[in-house]
Coordinates of C-alpha atoms in Angstrom, one line a residue:
M1 CA 30.6 30.4 40.0
I2 CA 29.3 26.9 39.4
R3 CA 27.7 27.9 36.1
L4 CA 31.0 29.6 35.0
L5 CA 33.0 26.5 35.8
A6 CA 30.5 24.3 33.9
W7 CA 30.7 26.7 30.9
V8 CA 34.5 26.6 30.9
F9 CA 34.5 22.8 31.1
R10 CA 32.2 22.5 28.1
V11 CA 34.4 24.9 26.1
V12 CA 37.6 22.9 27.0
V13 CA 35.9 19.6 26.1
L14 CA 34.7 21.0 22.8
L15 CA 38.3 22.3 22.0
V16 CA 39.7 18.9 22.8
L17 CA 37.3 17.1 20.6
L18 CA 37.9 19.6 17.8
C19 CA 41.7 19.0 18.1
C20 CA 41.1 15.3 17.9
L21 CA 38.9 15.6 14.9
A22 CA 41.4 17.9 13.2
S23 CA 44.2 15.5 13.7
I24 CA 42.2 12.6 12.4
L25 CA 41.1 14.6 9.3
Y26 CA 44.8 15.6 8.8
M27 CA 45.9 12.0 8.9
L28 CA 43.1 10.9 6.5
G29 CA 43.9 13.8 4.1
C30 CA 47.5 12.7 4.0
T31 CA 46.6 9.2 3.0
P32 CA 48.5 8.2 -0.2
K33 CA 46.2 7.4 -3.0
A34 CA 46.2 3.9 -4.4
E35 CA 47.4 3.7 -7.9
D36 CA 44.5 3.4 -10.3
K37 CA 46.7 1.9 -13.0
Q38 CA 45.4 -1.4 -14.3
L39 CA 47.3 -4.3 -15.8
V40 CA 47.7 -3.7 -19.5
M41 CA 48.9 -5.8 -22.3
P42 CA 52.6 -5.3 -23.1
R43 CA 53.3 -2.9 -25.8
V44 CA 54.9 -3.9 -29.1
N45 CA 58.4 -2.8 -28.1
S46 CA 58.2 -4.0 -24.4
P47 CA 59.2 -7.5 -23.2
T48 CA 56.7 -10.0 -24.4
G49 CA 55.6 -13.4 -23.1
K50 CA 56.1 -14.7 -19.6
E51 CA 58.9 -12.3 -18.7
G52 CA 56.9 -9.2 -19.5
Y53 CA 53.9 -10.3 -17.4
Q54 CA 56.1 -11.3 -14.5
A55 CA 57.8 -7.8 -14.5
I56 CA 54.4 -6.1 -14.5
L57 CA 53.0 -8.3 -11.7
Q58 CA 56.1 -7.8 -9.5
E59 CA 55.9 -4.0 -9.9
R60 CA 52.2 -4.1 -8.9
E61 CA 52.9 -6.3 -5.9
E62 CA 55.6 -3.8 -4.6
Q63 CA 53.2 -0.9 -5.0
Q64 CA 50.5 -2.8 -3.0
L65 CA 52.9 -3.8 -0.2
N66 CA 54.1 -0.2 0.1
Y67 CA 50.4 1.0 0.3
I68 CA 49.5 -1.6 2.9
T69 CA 52.6 -0.6 5.1
S70 CA 51.5 3.1 4.8
L71 CA 48.0 2.3 5.9
K72 CA 49.2 0.3 8.9
K73 CA 51.3 3.2 10.1
Q74 CA 48.4 5.6 9.8
I75 CA 46.0 3.2 11.7
A76 CA 48.6 3.0 14.5
Q77 CA 48.9 6.7 14.6
L78 CA 45.1 7.2 14.7
K79 CA 44.8 4.7 17.5
D80 CA 47.4 6.6 19.5
E81 CA 45.6 9.9 18.8
L82 CA 42.2 8.4 19.9
Q83 CA 43.8 7.0 23.1
D84 CA 45.3 10.4 24.0
C85 CA 42.0 12.1 23.4
S86 CA 40.1 9.6 25.5
E87 CA 42.6 9.9 28.4
L88 CA 42.5 13.7 28.2
L89 CA 38.7 13.8 28.2
K90 CA 38.6 11.4 31.2
S91 CA 41.1 13.4 33.2
M92 CA 39.1 16.6 32.5
Q93 CA 35.8 14.9 33.6
D94 CA 37.4 13.7 36.8
H95 CA 38.9 17.1 37.5
Y96 CA 35.5 18.8 36.8
G97 CA 33.7 16.2 38.9
E98 CA 36.0 16.7 41.9
S99 CA 35.5 20.5 41.8
Q100 CA 31.7 20.1 41.5
G101 CA 31.1 17.1 43.7
V102 CA 29.9 15.1 40.6
V103 CA 31.0 11.5 40.1
F104 CA 31.3 10.1 36.5
D105 CA 30.7 6.4 36.2
H106 CA 33.6 4.8 34.2
G107 CA 32.2 1.3 35.0
S108 CA 33.3 -1.9 33.3
P109 CA 32.2 -2.7 29.8
E110 CA 30.2 -5.6 31.3
K111 CA 28.3 -3.1 33.4
T112 CA 27.6 -0.8 30.4
Q113 CA 26.4 -3.7 28.3
S114 CA 24.1 -4.9 31.1
D115 CA 22.6 -1.4 31.4
L116 CA 22.1 -1.3 27.6
L117 CA 20.3 -4.7 27.6
E118 CA 18.1 -3.6 30.5
F119 CA 17.1 -0.5 28.5
L120 CA 16.4 -2.5 25.4
H121 CA 14.3 -5.1 27.3
S122 CA 12.3 -2.2 28.9
Q123 CA 11.5 -1.0 25.4
I124 CA 10.3 -4.4 24.5
D125 CA 8.0 -4.6 27.6
K126 CA 6.4 -1.3 26.6
A127 CA 5.6 -2.4 23.0
E128 CA 2.4 -4.3 22.0
L129 CA 4.0 -7.7 21.8
H130 CA 2.4 -10.1 24.2
T131 CA -0.9 -8.3 25.0
G132 CA -3.0 -5.6 23.5
V133 CA -2.8 -1.9 24.5
K134 CA -6.1 -0.1 24.9
V135 CA -6.6 2.5 22.1
P136 CA -9.1 5.4 22.5
T137 CA -10.2 5.6 18.8
E138 CA -9.5 4.1 15.5
Y139 CA -7.5 7.2 14.5
A140 CA -4.9 6.4 17.2
V141 CA -4.1 3.0 15.8
V142 CA -0.6 2.5 14.4
P143 CA -1.2 0.2 11.4
F144 CA 1.3 -2.4 10.1
E145 CA 2.7 -2.4 6.6
S146 CA 3.4 -5.7 4.9
F147 CA 6.2 -6.7 2.7
T148 CA 7.7 -9.6 0.7
L149 CA 11.2 -10.0 -0.7
Q150 CA 10.3 -7.9 -3.7
K151 CA 7.6 -5.3 -2.6
V152 CA 6.3 -3.3 0.2
Y153 CA 2.5 -2.7 0.6
Q154 CA 1.9 0.6 2.4
L155 CA -1.1 2.5 3.5
E156 CA 0.2 6.1 3.5
T157 CA 0.6 6.5 -0.2
G158 CA -0.2 10.2 -0.9
L159 CA -0.1 11.6 -4.4
T160 CA 3.5 10.5 -5.2
R161 CA 3.9 7.1 -3.6
H162 CA 2.2 3.9 -4.7
P163 CA 0.2 1.3 -2.8
E164 CA 2.6 -1.3 -3.9
E165 CA 6.2 -0.5 -4.7
K166 CA 9.7 -1.8 -4.5
P167 CA 11.7 -0.1 -1.7
V168 CA 13.6 2.6 -3.5
R169 CA 15.1 4.3 -0.5
R170 CA 18.4 2.5 0.3
D171 CA 17.9 2.7 4.1
K172 CA 14.4 1.1 3.9
K173 CA 15.6 -1.7 1.6
D174 CA 18.6 -2.4 3.8
E175 CA 16.4 -2.5 6.9
L176 CA 14.0 -5.1 5.5
V177 CA 16.8 -7.2 4.0
E178 CA 18.6 -7.1 7.4
V179 CA 15.5 -8.2 9.3
V180 CA 14.9 -11.2 7.0
E181 CA 18.6 -12.2 7.3
V182 CA 18.4 -11.9 11.1
A183 CA 15.3 -14.1 11.1
V184 CA 16.9 -16.8 8.9
E185 CA 19.9 -16.8 11.2
A186 CA 17.7 -17.2 14.2
L187 CA 15.8 -20.1 12.6
N188 CA 19.0 -21.9 11.8
S189 CA 20.4 -21.4 15.3
P190 CA 17.6 -22.7 17.6
D191 CA 18.1 -23.1 21.4
D192 CA 17.7 -26.8 21.1
T193 CA 20.6 -28.2 18.9
S194 CA 20.0 -31.8 19.8
N195 CA 18.5 -32.5 16.4
A196 CA 21.4 -32.8 14.0
H197 CA 19.2 -33.3 11.0
R198 CA 17.0 -30.2 11.4
R199 CA 16.0 -28.2 8.4
V200 CA 18.2 -25.3 7.1
Y201 CA 16.2 -22.2 6.3
A202 CA 17.0 -19.7 3.5
T203 CA 15.5 -16.4 2.5
S204 CA 13.5 -18.2 -0.2
D205 CA 11.4 -19.8 2.6
F206 CA 10.2 -16.3 3.6
I207 CA 6.5 -15.7 2.8
E208 CA 5.5 -12.4 4.2
G209 CA 6.4 -9.9 6.9
L210 CA 4.5 -7.2 8.9
Y211 CA 6.2 -4.2 10.5
R212 CA 5.3 -0.9 12.2
T213 CA 7.2 1.8 14.1
E214 CA 6.0 3.5 17.3
R215 CA 8.0 6.6 17.8
D216 CA 8.6 6.2 21.5
K217 CA 9.3 2.5 21.5
G218 CA 10.8 1.1 18.3
T219 CA 10.0 -1.1 15.3
L220 CA 8.1 -4.4 15.6
Y221 CA 8.5 -7.1 12.9
E222 CA 6.5 -10.3 12.4
L223 CA 7.9 -12.6 9.8
T224 CA 6.3 -15.8 8.5
F225 CA 8.3 -18.6 6.9
K226 CA 7.4 -22.0 5.3
G227 CA 7.2 -24.8 7.8
D228 CA 8.4 -28.4 7.6
R229 CA 5.1 -29.7 6.3
K230 CA 2.1 -28.4 4.4
H231 CA 0.0 -26.0 6.4
E232 CA 2.8 -25.5 8.9
F233 CA 4.6 -22.2 9.3
K234 CA 7.3 -20.6 11.4
R235 CA 6.7 -17.2 12.8
L236 CA 9.4 -15.0 14.3
I237 CA 8.7 -11.8 16.2
L238 CA 11.6 -9.3 16.1
F239 CA 11.9 -5.9 17.7
R240 CA 14.3 -3.0 17.0
P241 CA 14.1 -0.7 20.1
F242 CA 16.1 2.1 18.4
G243 CA 19.1 -0.2 18.6
P244 CA 20.1 -3.7 17.4
V245 CA 17.4 -6.1 16.3
M246 CA 16.4 -8.5 19.1
K247 CA 14.6 -11.8 18.8
V248 CA 11.4 -11.9 20.9
K249 CA 9.7 -15.1 19.9
N250 CA 10.2 -18.1 17.6
E251 CA 7.2 -20.4 17.3
K252 CA 6.0 -23.2 15.1
I253 CA 2.4 -22.9 13.9
N254 CA 0.4 -25.8 12.5
M255 CA -2.7 -24.8 10.6
A256 CA -3.6 -28.2 9.1
S257 CA -6.8 -28.5 11.1
T258 CA -7.7 -24.8 11.5
L259 CA -11.1 -24.2 10.1
V260 CA -12.3 -20.8 8.8
N261 CA -16.1 -20.1 8.9
I262 CA -16.8 -17.5 6.1
I263 CA -20.0 -15.6 7.0
V264 CA -21.8 -13.7 4.2
P265 CA -24.9 -11.6 4.8
L266 CA -27.0 -11.2 1.6
A267 CA -30.2 -9.8 0.2
R268 CA -31.0 -10.3 -3.5
R269 CA -27.8 -9.8 -5.7
A270 CA -27.9 -13.4 -7.0
D271 CA -25.6 -12.4 -9.9
K272 CA -22.9 -11.2 -7.5
F273 CA -23.3 -14.4 -5.4
Q274 CA -22.8 -16.4 -8.6
Q275 CA -19.5 -14.6 -9.1
F276 CA -18.5 -15.0 -5.4
M277 CA -19.1 -18.8 -5.6
H278 CA -17.0 -19.1 -8.7
N279 CA -14.0 -17.8 -6.7
F280 CA -15.1 -19.8 -3.6
R281 CA -15.1 -23.1 -5.6
E282 CA -11.6 -22.5 -6.9
V283 CA -9.9 -21.1 -3.8
C284 CA -11.8 -22.6 -0.8
I285 CA -12.9 -26.0 -2.1
Q286 CA -10.2 -27.0 -4.6
Q287 CA -7.1 -25.3 -3.1
D288 CA -7.6 -24.7 0.7
G289 CA -10.2 -27.3 1.8
R290 CA -10.5 -26.1 5.4
I291 CA -13.5 -23.8 5.0
H292 CA -17.1 -23.6 6.2
L293 CA -19.5 -21.2 4.4
T294 CA -22.5 -19.6 6.2
V295 CA -24.9 -17.5 4.1
V296 CA -27.5 -15.4 6.0
Y297 CA -30.2 -14.4 3.6
F298 CA -32.7 -11.6 4.2
G299 CA -36.1 -11.7 2.5
K300 CA -37.4 -14.0 -0.2
E301 CA -36.7 -12.1 -3.4
Q302 CA -34.1 -14.1 -5.5
M303 CA -33.7 -16.5 -2.5
N304 CA -34.4 -19.6 -4.7
E305 CA -31.7 -18.5 -7.2
V306 CA -29.2 -18.2 -4.4
K307 CA -30.1 -21.6 -2.9
A308 CA -29.8 -23.2 -6.4
I309 CA -26.3 -21.8 -6.7
L310 CA -25.3 -23.3 -3.4
E311 CA -26.9 -26.7 -4.2
N312 CA -25.3 -26.9 -7.6
T313 CA -21.9 -26.2 -6.0
S314 CA -22.5 -28.8 -3.4
K315 CA -23.3 -31.5 -6.1
A316 CA -20.6 -30.6 -8.5
M317 CA -17.8 -30.3 -5.9
N318 CA -19.1 -32.8 -3.3
F319 CA -19.1 -29.9 -0.8
R320 CA -21.2 -30.2 2.3
N321 CA -19.6 -27.6 4.7
F322 CA -22.2 -24.8 4.3
T323 CA -25.1 -23.4 6.2
F324 CA -28.0 -21.4 4.7
I325 CA -30.0 -19.2 7.1
Q326 CA -33.1 -17.3 5.9
L327 CA -34.5 -14.2 7.8
N328 CA -37.8 -12.6 6.9
E329 CA -36.8 -9.1 7.9
E330 CA -35.1 -6.0 6.5
F331 CA -31.4 -6.3 5.6
S332 CA -29.0 -5.5 8.4
R333 CA -25.3 -6.5 7.9
G334 CA -24.6 -6.5 11.6
K335 CA -27.6 -8.7 12.3
G336 CA -26.7 -11.2 9.5
L337 CA -23.1 -11.6 10.8
D338 CA -24.2 -11.8 14.4
V339 CA -26.8 -14.5 13.5
G340 CA -24.2 -16.4 11.4
A341 CA -21.6 -16.3 14.2
K342 CA -24.0 -17.6 16.9
A343 CA -25.4 -20.3 14.6
W344 CA -22.1 -22.2 14.7
K345 CA -22.4 -25.2 17.1
G346 CA -18.9 -26.7 16.8
S347 CA -15.7 -26.0 18.6
N348 CA -14.1 -22.6 18.6
V349 CA -13.6 -21.5 15.0
I350 CA -12.2 -18.5 13.1
L351 CA -14.9 -16.2 11.8
F352 CA -14.2 -14.3 8.6
F353 CA -16.8 -11.6 8.1
C354 CA -17.1 -11.2 4.3
D355 CA -19.3 -9.5 1.7
V356 CA -20.5 -10.9 -1.5
D357 CA -18.4 -8.4 -3.6
I358 CA -15.1 -9.6 -2.1
Y359 CA -12.4 -11.6 -3.9
F360 CA -9.7 -13.4 -1.9
N361 CA -7.0 -16.1 -2.4
T362 CA -5.3 -18.8 -0.4
E363 CA -2.6 -16.4 0.7
F364 CA -5.3 -14.3 2.5
L365 CA -6.8 -17.4 4.2
N366 CA -3.4 -18.2 5.6
S367 CA -3.0 -14.6 6.8
C368 CA -6.4 -14.9 8.4
R369 CA -5.3 -18.0 10.4
L370 CA -1.8 -16.7 11.2
N371 CA -3.0 -13.3 12.6
T372 CA -5.7 -14.6 14.9
Q373 CA -5.3 -16.3 18.2
P374 CA -8.1 -16.9 20.8
G375 CA -7.9 -14.4 23.7
K376 CA -4.8 -12.8 22.1
R377 CA -5.2 -11.4 18.6
V378 CA -7.8 -10.3 16.1
F379 CA -7.1 -9.5 12.4
Y380 CA -8.3 -6.4 10.6
P381 CA -6.9 -6.6 7.1
V382 CA -7.0 -3.5 4.8
L383 CA -8.2 -4.7 1.4
F384 CA -7.4 -3.3 -2.0
S385 CA -10.5 -1.7 -3.5
Q386 CA -11.1 -1.6 -7.3
Y387 CA -11.8 1.6 -9.2
N388 CA -14.6 1.6 -11.8
P389 CA -13.3 -0.6 -14.6
S390 CA -15.1 1.4 -17.3
I391 CA -13.1 4.5 -16.3
I392 CA -9.8 2.6 -15.9
Y393 CA -9.9 0.8 -19.2
G394 CA -11.8 3.4 -21.3
H395 CA -14.8 1.5 -22.5
H396 CA -16.7 -1.7 -21.8
D397 CA -15.1 -3.8 -24.6
A398 CA -11.6 -3.2 -23.3
V399 CA -12.4 -4.4 -19.7
P400 CA -10.4 -7.6 -19.0
S401 CA -11.6 -10.6 -16.9
V402 CA -12.0 -10.2 -13.1
E403 CA -8.8 -12.2 -12.4
Q404 CA -6.8 -9.9 -14.7
Q405 CA -8.1 -6.8 -13.0
L406 CA -6.7 -7.8 -9.6
V407 CA -3.6 -5.7 -9.9
I408 CA -2.3 -3.5 -7.1
K409 CA -1.4 -0.2 -8.8
K410 CA -2.1 3.5 -8.2
D411 CA -4.5 3.7 -11.2
T412 CA -6.4 0.5 -10.5
G413 CA -7.5 1.0 -6.9
F414 CA -6.7 2.1 -3.4
W415 CA -6.2 0.7 0.1
R416 CA -9.6 0.9 1.8
D417 CA -8.2 2.1 5.0
F418 CA -11.5 3.6 6.2
G419 CA -13.3 0.2 6.0
F420 CA -13.4 -2.2 8.9
G421 CA -16.0 -4.7 7.6
M422 CA -13.7 -7.6 6.6
T423 CA -12.2 -9.1 9.8
C424 CA -11.0 -12.4 11.2
Q425 CA -11.4 -13.3 14.8
Y426 CA -12.1 -16.4 16.9
R427 CA -15.8 -16.9 17.7
S428 CA -15.0 -16.9 21.5
D429 CA -13.5 -13.4 21.2
F430 CA -16.5 -12.1 19.2
I431 CA -18.9 -13.5 21.8
N432 CA -16.9 -12.2 24.7
I433 CA -16.6 -8.7 23.3
G434 CA -20.4 -8.5 23.0
G435 CA -20.8 -8.8 19.2
F436 CA -22.4 -6.2 17.0
D437 CA -24.7 -3.4 18.0
L438 CA -28.0 -4.8 16.6
D439 CA -29.7 -1.4 16.8
I440 CA -27.8 -0.3 13.7
K441 CA -29.8 -0.9 10.6
G442 CA -28.9 -0.9 6.9
W443 CA -25.4 0.0 5.6
G444 CA -22.3 0.9 7.7
G445 CA -21.6 1.8 11.3
E446 CA -21.8 -1.7 12.8
D447 CA -18.2 -2.6 11.7
V448 CA -16.7 0.6 13.2
H449 CA -18.6 -0.1 16.5
L450 CA -17.1 -3.6 16.7
Y451 CA -13.6 -2.4 15.8
R452 CA -13.7 0.2 18.6
K453 CA -14.7 -2.6 21.1
Y454 CA -11.6 -4.6 20.2
L455 CA -9.4 -1.4 20.4
H456 CA -10.7 -0.8 24.0
S457 CA -9.9 -4.4 25.0
N458 CA -6.7 -6.2 25.9
L459 CA -6.6 -8.0 22.5
I460 CA -3.9 -7.2 20.0
V461 CA -5.5 -5.7 16.9
V462 CA -3.4 -6.5 13.7
R463 CA -4.3 -3.8 11.1
T464 CA -2.3 -4.1 7.8
P465 CA -2.8 -4.0 4.1
V466 CA -3.0 -7.5 2.5
R467 CA -2.2 -8.3 -1.1
G468 CA -4.7 -11.2 -1.4
L469 CA -8.0 -9.5 -0.5
F470 CA -9.9 -7.3 -3.1
H471 CA -13.1 -5.4 -3.1
L472 CA -14.6 -5.7 -6.6
W473 CA -16.1 -2.5 -8.0
H474 CA -19.9 -2.2 -8.1
E475 CA -22.1 0.9 -8.3
K476 CA -23.0 2.0 -4.8
Q477 CA -26.5 3.2 -4.0
C478 CA -27.0 5.4 -0.9
V479 CA -30.7 5.3 -0.1
D480 CA -32.6 8.2 1.5
E481 CA -33.7 6.0 4.4
L482 CA -30.2 6.0 5.9
A483 CA -29.4 8.2 8.9
P484 CA -27.4 11.4 8.1
E485 CA -24.1 10.0 9.5
Q486 CA -24.6 6.7 7.6
Y487 CA -25.5 8.5 4.4
K488 CA -22.3 10.7 4.7
M489 CA -20.2 7.5 5.1
C490 CA -21.9 5.9 2.2
M491 CA -21.3 8.9 -0.1
R492 CA -17.7 9.1 0.9
S493 CA -17.2 5.5 0.0
K494 CA -19.0 6.0 -3.3
A495 CA -16.8 9.0 -4.2
M496 CA -13.5 7.2 -3.5
N497 CA -14.7 4.1 -5.3
E498 CA -14.8 5.6 -8.9
A499 CA -11.2 6.5 -10.0
S500 CA -7.9 7.9 -8.8
H501 CA -7.1 11.5 -8.2
G502 CA -5.5 11.9 -11.6
Q503 CA -8.2 10.0 -13.5
L504 CA -10.9 12.1 -11.9
G505 CA -9.0 15.2 -12.8
M506 CA -8.9 14.2 -16.4
L507 CA -12.7 13.7 -16.3
V508 CA -13.3 17.1 -14.7
F509 CA -11.1 18.9 -17.3
R510 CA -12.1 16.8 -20.3
H511 CA -13.8 19.7 -22.0
E512 CA -10.5 21.8 -21.9
I513 CA -8.5 18.8 -23.1
E514 CA -10.9 18.2 -26.0
A515 CA -10.7 22.0 -26.9
H516 CA -6.9 21.8 -26.9
L517 CA -6.9 18.8 -29.2
R518 CA -9.2 20.6 -31.6
K519 CA -6.9 23.6 -31.7
Q520 CA -3.9 21.3 -32.4
K521 CA -5.8 19.6 -35.3
Q522 CA -6.7 23.0 -36.8
K523 CA -3.0 24.2 -36.6
I524 CA -1.9 21.0 -38.4
S525 CA -4.5 21.4 -41.1
V526 CA -3.5 25.1 -41.7
K527 CA 0.1 24.2 -42.1
K528 CA -0.7 21.5 -44.6
T529 CA -2.7 24.0 -46.8

């Protein structure tokens, strides 16, 4: 009997809602259409001059007044219809509740709003905002995507999407624009309004944003704006818990004295180190100025050339913030980074683990500082990896300079989302987590091991593509001495490093393409004869 009454109640409620919907659609369908006529110049035989224009304007004004009056009547009728439907539905709920012993809560709007806010705050508490959430493997990480006012940098590109693109979908564009506007409004409406001469922020002060969506919680946004002075920034953390955007944190960050210690493990490759130092001089010494360089060199082959490059840079640029460490043993990337990190004797510092074939700019160094916090956050940027320039540009003579090659496009490179070697973290966090596994020798493996340690900790791991960090192409050698798993990782990296899916396809089918072109030339020559 109870099931029958419940079924009858649902049917009646559905009929009421359908009646309300039908009446609303009927009212909308009967809406008089606005006249689409536009003001036109008086005809030759019509009144001219001031009198003609006044007559036309008066006629248009009467039409608009009639249209407004009609709309007001329809709005009033729709409100009455909605009120009747609401009262009918409420009475039916009460009647059904009395018959079944169920009480429907028609509490005050204040009670409803309080419940909603309580739910939204519970969603914020579940999200990874204030402390890290332990993640079992690197495959379970929900990465961030980054964006500016013009472009979005996304990891999941597939075959149709691009690593860098303007948001074409209207909903995504509106979402990011809304978030930036909410952040600007929050910056211009601080809790402390005592300072009448405070700065007024605009969207032009926006530098970069990160966002990610967790299906059971909502969307987290971290937005960075220019600060009041050089090396100062404002960061806002916003959260959309499947509802309105809510402000979580508004903080001022001063990076004027924040030093980054760049640690580079190296063996031979003096030519690559020369190229690295060319970029280092321009970006780190001339533009940034808050950098220490630590080079950990393995063996003695080409060591004098590397030391000479360092000394020449030191003399030419009056640069003394570097450390050179030489180890007489087989190259091990993890060992080199571990030794470089522990060799630092100053106060707590940001460590940027870097390779000699990496190119970065000042934007990345700022991101490195902003996304690390001792005991709180570590930064795992996803860099953009170059394809083989000789394939991209056709032949060696057409290859542009390195700076001109640094373009984020589908045919120039890819997001290196399987690489975890370039990372920024405070030295204290690196020491506390236990550092690298020094039993791993040669290429690869040590970076994934460290990444998993951070994922299993309570630190927030920020994983996102960055537009200022590039891996320059070089031919990769996978030596036979590597363990099977390391060799497989090395070969996978080598295969992905050459060209895009489409470019590799053109190389695979080049014989068919050349045969087609020959046939086309033969047809043209036959027609001419």
